[in-house]
Structure formats: structure tokens, C-alpha cells
Amino acid sequence: MALNLKSLLFVSLFIALVAAPIAEATVPIRLIQIQGSVFCNLNGTMLVNGIASPPFSNALVQLRCGPANLIVSFAITDRDGVFSNLAVFPRNLSLTSLLSTCNLLVNTPLSRCNSTLPSVGRLRSPIRFIGNVTLGLNNILNVTIVGPVGFTLVA
Ligand SMILES: *[C@@H]1O[C@H](CO)[C@@H](O)[C@H](O)[C@H]1NC(C)=O
Ligand SMILES: *[C@@H]1O[C@H](CO)[C@@H](O)[C@H](O)[C@H]1NC(C)=O
Ligand SMILES: *[C@@H]1O[C@H](CO)[C@@H](O)[C@H](O)[C@H]1NC(C)=O
Ligand SMILES: *[C@@H]1O[C@H](CO)[C@@H](O)[C@H](O)[C@H]1NC(C)=O
Ligand SMILES: *[C@@H]1O[C@H](CO)[C@@H](O)[C@H](O)[C@H]1NC(C)=O
């Protein structure tokens, strides 16, 4: 599970500077790593009728949460269509509520990767729990890994 190192360094720094003095043992934040891949077709899937689809590279993938659909984090897919976002939430927001109110939005039109595909509408997916990992000295960081359920084209 390749964590986004730059974001992680930033978060580690954040914790070291801001959170650590507040509470040494318990950091009042929840770290969520969102990872997955997007392919260049109407469902963003790897296979279309059993045939491999090209990846959707250089696409903007936003994590949006809550009734206001706020952009909480974003990432750009790499040449293989892989994205990896790190998001920081207050610890008192339950994982269940995050999973039910957050979505992944690919905010780049499909026509960007294949001109015969629609330029209107965006791929969107709910998110699901994948696993928990602990990282860092004394396992100071607990990170919850989540990923897309499956993309569909929405208006
Ligand atoms: C997308 O998914 C729908 C519903 O599952 C299916 O009917 C359609 O063939 C799929 N299209 C592609 C391009 O995979
Ligand atoms: C979480 O804590 C913050 C600050 O203490 C508070 O403003 C917020 O209402 C709390 N949210 C929930 C869901 O408990
Ligand atoms: C582009 O999309 C069309 C469907 O709109 C598909 O038939 C074609 O194979 C795609 N081209 C590539 C290079 O994937
Ligand atoms: C993963 O971590 C979250 C947040 O700490 C927790 O709510 C959840 O129960 C954990 N799930 C598993 C399967 O360990
Ligand atoms: C991380 O999770 C482990 C159990 O998986 C727990 O013992 C530990 O207290 C947690 N650490 C933090 C900083 O929440």
C-alpha cells in the first residue's frame, strides 16, 4: 500500500508541531488514505467486456464529503490511472459517517482520455473500508485505508 509520502510527511510534521503538545498519547485526528485507480471508459473499470481499458491518467480525483460536498482532499492519477489521497478528519467524526457521506469525484471529463467519450458528466463513486495500518515510530499514526466502490457517470 503506497502511501502518499509527501502528504504523510506533511501530516507527520503537523502532528509533531501542532497535535503533539495538545495530547501526547492521543492525536485528535483521523487519517484516511484513499486509493484506487480509474480507467478510460464510462464506468472507470479496468475491463470492458473482458477487454482491458487504457488507464485514465492525469485525472483530478477529489474526495468530497458532507451535505455541502466539500472538497476534503484531491489527487492526480498517475500514468497507470492510480490515485492516492490522504485526508485528515477530526477524530470524533466516525468512520461510518465518513463512509456514508464522502464520495470520490473524478473532476476531469472522460473526453480528456478518449475524445469519443462524453465531455459532460463526471465519474463518481462512494467509498468503502479496505483496512487499517499503523505507521511511524511507536505506531503513532493509525491510518484507515479506503477505496472506491465503483464509478458511474453522473451529471
Ligand atoms: C457500465 O456498467 C453498466 C451497468 O453495469 C453496463 O451496462 C455497461 O455495459 C458498462 N459500460 C462499460 C463501458 O463498461
Ligand atoms: C467534534 O468536536 C468538535 C470540537 O470539539 C465539535 O465542534 C464537533 O461538534 C464534534 N463533532 C461531532 C460529530 O461530535
Ligand atoms: C474510446 O472509446 C470508444 C467508445 O466510446 C471505444 O470504442 C474505443 O475503443 C476507445 N479507444 C481507446 C483507445 O480506448
Ligand atoms: C479501523 O479503524 C477505525 C478507526 O480507528 C475503526 O473505527 C475500525 O473499527 C477499524 N476497523 C478494523 C476492522 O480494525
Ligand atoms: C492505533 O491503533 C492501535 C490498535 O490498532 C491502538 O492500540 C493505538 O492506541 C492507536 N493509536 C492511536 C494514536 O490512536
Short mmCIF file of C-alpha atoms and ligand atoms in Angstrom, two decimals:
data_model
loop_
_atom_site.label_atom_id
_atom_site.label_comp_id
_atom_site.label_asym_id
_atom_site.label_seq_id
_atom_site.Cartn_x
_atom_site.Cartn_y
_atom_site.Cartn_z
CA MET A 1 0.00 0.00 0.00
CA ALA A 2 1.89 3.00 -1.30
CA LEU A 3 1.15 5.93 0.93
CA ASN A 4 1.48 9.39 -0.49
CA LEU A 5 4.81 10.23 1.07
CA LYS A 6 4.64 13.99 0.64
CA SER A 7 1.24 14.20 2.33
CA LEU A 8 2.39 11.84 5.02
CA LEU A 9 5.46 13.94 5.75
CA PHE A 10 3.24 16.98 5.95
CA VAL A 11 0.85 15.25 8.32
CA SER A 12 3.71 13.94 10.45
CA LEU A 13 5.06 17.46 10.66
CA PHE A 14 1.62 18.76 11.50
CA ILE A 15 1.29 16.23 14.29
CA ALA A 16 4.76 16.96 15.60
CA LEU A 17 4.21 20.72 15.68
CA VAL A 18 0.56 21.12 16.50
CA ALA A 19 -1.03 17.98 17.83
CA ALA A 20 1.73 16.53 19.98
CA PRO A 21 1.75 19.30 22.61
CA ILE A 22 -2.05 19.04 22.92
CA ALA A 23 -2.07 15.35 23.74
CA GLU A 24 1.00 13.21 23.63
CA ALA A 25 -0.67 9.82 23.56
CA THR A 26 -3.83 10.57 21.64
CA VAL A 27 -3.78 12.60 18.45
CA PRO A 28 -7.23 14.16 17.91
CA ILE A 29 -7.31 13.48 14.21
CA ARG A 30 -8.28 10.64 11.96
CA LEU A 31 -6.10 9.90 8.95
CA ILE A 32 -7.76 8.44 5.89
CA GLN A 33 -5.84 7.20 2.89
CA ILE A 34 -7.99 6.93 -0.24
CA GLN A 35 -6.55 4.82 -3.00
CA GLY A 36 -7.67 3.23 -6.22
CA SER A 37 -7.47 3.52 -9.99
CA VAL A 38 -9.58 4.90 -12.81
CA PHE A 39 -9.74 3.61 -16.36
CA CYS A 40 -10.86 5.34 -19.51
CA ASN A 41 -14.45 4.18 -20.02
CA LEU A 42 -17.98 5.01 -18.90
CA ASN A 43 -17.62 3.03 -15.66
CA GLY A 44 -13.97 3.74 -14.97
CA THR A 45 -13.39 -0.01 -14.79
CA MET A 46 -10.30 -1.96 -15.73
CA LEU A 47 -12.21 -4.33 -18.01
CA VAL A 48 -14.96 -3.64 -20.53
CA ASN A 49 -16.49 -6.90 -21.76
CA GLY A 50 -13.36 -8.69 -20.65
CA ILE A 51 -11.06 -6.34 -22.59
CA ALA A 52 -8.53 -4.19 -20.73
CA SER A 53 -9.26 -0.46 -20.86
CA PRO A 54 -6.47 2.15 -21.00
CA PRO A 55 -5.86 3.97 -17.71
CA PHE A 56 -7.33 7.44 -17.12
CA SER A 57 -4.09 9.30 -16.37
CA ASN A 58 -3.77 12.96 -15.27
CA ALA A 59 -7.32 12.98 -13.94
CA LEU A 60 -8.25 15.07 -10.91
CA VAL A 61 -9.75 12.88 -8.18
CA GLN A 62 -11.47 14.79 -5.39
CA LEU A 63 -12.69 13.46 -2.08
CA ARG A 64 -15.92 15.30 -1.29
CA CYS A 65 -17.76 14.98 1.98
CA GLY A 66 -20.87 16.06 3.81
CA PRO A 67 -24.13 17.67 2.72
CA ALA A 68 -22.19 20.60 1.22
CA ASN A 69 -20.00 18.25 -0.83
CA LEU A 70 -16.85 19.99 0.41
CA ILE A 71 -13.56 19.10 -1.25
CA VAL A 72 -11.56 17.47 1.53
CA SER A 73 -8.59 16.30 -0.50
CA PHE A 74 -7.54 15.71 -4.07
CA ALA A 75 -5.00 13.81 -6.14
CA ILE A 76 -4.00 13.44 -9.78
CA THR A 77 -3.93 9.97 -11.30
CA ASP A 78 -0.54 8.75 -12.48
CA ARG A 79 0.26 7.13 -15.83
CA ASP A 80 -1.40 3.92 -14.63
CA GLY A 81 -4.58 5.75 -13.56
CA VAL A 82 -3.68 5.24 -9.90
CA PHE A 83 -4.56 7.87 -7.30
CA SER A 84 -3.79 8.13 -3.61
CA ASN A 85 -5.25 10.88 -1.43
CA LEU A 86 -4.52 11.49 2.20
CA ALA A 87 -7.24 13.23 4.18
CA VAL A 88 -7.30 14.50 7.75
CA PHE A 89 -10.53 14.49 9.76
CA PRO A 90 -11.39 15.25 13.37
CA ARG A 91 -11.20 12.02 15.34
CA ASN A 92 -14.76 12.44 16.63
CA LEU A 93 -16.15 12.04 13.11
CA SER A 94 -16.89 8.33 12.97
CA LEU A 95 -15.57 6.19 10.19
CA THR A 96 -19.14 5.05 9.50
CA SER A 97 -20.32 8.60 8.92
CA LEU A 98 -17.32 9.33 6.67
CA LEU A 99 -18.00 6.26 4.59
CA SER A 100 -21.64 7.23 4.20
CA THR A 101 -21.16 10.94 3.42
CA CYS A 102 -17.97 11.01 1.33
CA ASN A 103 -17.63 10.39 -2.41
CA LEU A 104 -14.82 10.30 -4.92
CA LEU A 105 -15.37 12.60 -7.87
CA VAL A 106 -13.18 12.39 -10.97
CA ASN A 107 -13.41 16.05 -11.90
CA THR A 108 -11.84 15.66 -15.34
CA PRO A 109 -14.15 14.84 -18.27
CA LEU A 110 -13.81 11.41 -19.85
CA SER A 111 -13.32 13.11 -23.23
CA ARG A 112 -9.83 14.04 -21.96
CA CYS A 113 -8.66 10.44 -22.20
CA ASN A 114 -10.77 9.44 -25.23
CA SER A 115 -12.41 12.09 -27.43
CA THR A 116 -15.33 9.77 -28.29
CA LEU A 117 -16.37 9.68 -24.60
CA PRO A 118 -18.64 12.35 -23.01
CA SER A 119 -17.31 15.78 -22.09
CA VAL A 120 -20.29 16.34 -19.79
CA GLY A 121 -20.82 14.35 -16.61
CA ARG A 122 -18.20 13.04 -14.22
CA LEU A 123 -17.27 9.68 -12.77
CA ARG A 124 -18.28 9.37 -9.14
CA SER A 125 -18.05 6.59 -6.59
CA PRO A 126 -18.97 6.03 -2.96
CA ILE A 127 -16.10 4.84 -0.76
CA ARG A 128 -15.64 1.66 1.25
CA PHE A 129 -13.40 0.49 4.06
CA ILE A 130 -10.33 -1.53 3.00
CA GLY A 131 -8.18 -1.81 6.12
CA ASN A 132 -6.27 -0.14 8.94
CA VAL A 133 -2.50 0.27 9.16
CA THR A 134 -0.26 1.78 11.81
CA LEU A 135 2.84 3.72 10.85
CA GLY A 136 5.70 5.67 12.36
CA LEU A 137 7.78 5.48 15.48
CA ASN A 138 5.79 3.71 18.22
CA ASN A 139 2.98 3.28 15.67
CA ILE A 140 1.94 6.87 16.34
CA LEU A 141 -0.12 7.06 13.14
CA ASN A 142 -3.22 4.95 12.66
CA VAL A 143 -4.29 5.24 9.05
CA THR A 144 -7.55 3.89 7.67
CA ILE A 145 -7.36 2.83 4.04
CA VAL A 146 -10.48 3.28 1.91
CA GLY A 147 -11.17 2.89 -1.80
CA PRO A 148 -13.88 3.42 -4.42
CA VAL A 149 -16.87 1.08 -4.52
CA GLY A 150 -17.24 1.56 -8.28
CA PHE A 151 -17.56 4.61 -10.53
CA THR A 152 -20.60 5.67 -12.52
CA LEU A 153 -21.08 8.63 -14.81
CA VAL A 154 -23.21 11.30 -13.14
CA ALA A 155 -24.50 14.62 -14.46
C1 LIG B 1 -21.13 0.13 -17.36
O1 LIG B 1 -21.97 -0.54 -16.40
C2 LIG B 1 -23.28 -0.77 -16.88
C3 LIG B 1 -24.10 -1.29 -15.73
O2 LIG B 1 -23.41 -2.28 -15.03
C4 LIG B 1 -23.19 -1.75 -18.06
O3 LIG B 1 -24.49 -1.98 -18.57
C5 LIG B 1 -22.32 -1.13 -19.16
O4 LIG B 1 -22.12 -2.07 -20.19
C6 LIG B 1 -20.96 -0.75 -18.59
N1 LIG B 1 -20.23 0.01 -19.63
C7 LIG B 1 -18.93 -0.12 -19.79
C8 LIG B 1 -18.31 0.73 -20.86
O5 LIG B 1 -18.25 -0.87 -19.11
C1 LIG B 2 -16.23 17.13 17.26
O1 LIG B 2 -15.52 18.01 18.11
C2 LIG B 2 -15.62 19.36 17.71
C3 LIG B 2 -14.69 20.19 18.59
O2 LIG B 2 -14.70 19.75 19.91
C4 LIG B 2 -17.07 19.81 17.81
O3 LIG B 2 -17.20 21.17 17.41
C5 LIG B 2 -17.91 18.96 16.90
O4 LIG B 2 -19.27 19.27 17.02
C6 LIG B 2 -17.70 17.48 17.22
N1 LIG B 2 -18.39 16.69 16.21
C7 LIG B 2 -19.04 15.56 16.49
C8 LIG B 2 -19.64 14.83 15.32
O5 LIG B 2 -19.12 15.13 17.61
C1 LIG B 3 -12.57 5.15 -26.99
O1 LIG B 3 -13.91 4.95 -26.62
C2 LIG B 3 -14.66 4.19 -27.54
C3 LIG B 3 -16.09 4.15 -27.01
O2 LIG B 3 -16.62 5.43 -26.95
C4 LIG B 3 -14.07 2.80 -27.66
O3 LIG B 3 -14.80 2.07 -28.63
C5 LIG B 3 -12.61 2.91 -28.07
O4 LIG B 3 -12.02 1.60 -28.05
C6 LIG B 3 -11.87 3.79 -27.09
N1 LIG B 3 -10.49 3.97 -27.52
C7 LIG B 3 -9.46 3.56 -26.78
C8 LIG B 3 -8.09 3.83 -27.32
O5 LIG B 3 -9.62 3.02 -25.71
C1 LIG B 4 -10.26 0.60 11.67
O1 LIG B 4 -10.02 1.82 12.34
C2 LIG B 4 -11.22 2.58 12.54
C3 LIG B 4 -10.83 3.93 13.08
O2 LIG B 4 -9.95 3.86 14.14
C4 LIG B 4 -12.15 1.81 13.47
O3 LIG B 4 -13.34 2.55 13.66
C5 LIG B 4 -12.47 0.48 12.84
O4 LIG B 4 -13.24 -0.30 13.73
C6 LIG B 4 -11.21 -0.27 12.48
N1 LIG B 4 -11.60 -1.46 11.73
C7 LIG B 4 -10.97 -2.62 11.82
C8 LIG B 4 -11.52 -3.75 11.02
O5 LIG B 4 -9.96 -2.75 12.50
C1 LIG B 5 -3.74 2.87 16.96
O1 LIG B 5 -4.44 1.64 16.96
C2 LIG B 5 -3.97 0.72 17.93
C3 LIG B 5 -4.75 -0.57 17.77
O2 LIG B 5 -4.83 -0.92 16.42
C4 LIG B 5 -4.17 1.32 19.31
O3 LIG B 5 -3.64 0.44 20.29
C5 LIG B 5 -3.46 2.66 19.40
O4 LIG B 5 -3.75 3.27 20.65
C6 LIG B 5 -3.89 3.57 18.30
N1 LIG B 5 -3.08 4.78 18.33
C7 LIG B 5 -3.59 5.98 18.21
C8 LIG B 5 -2.62 7.13 18.23
O5 LIG B 5 -4.79 6.17 18.07
#
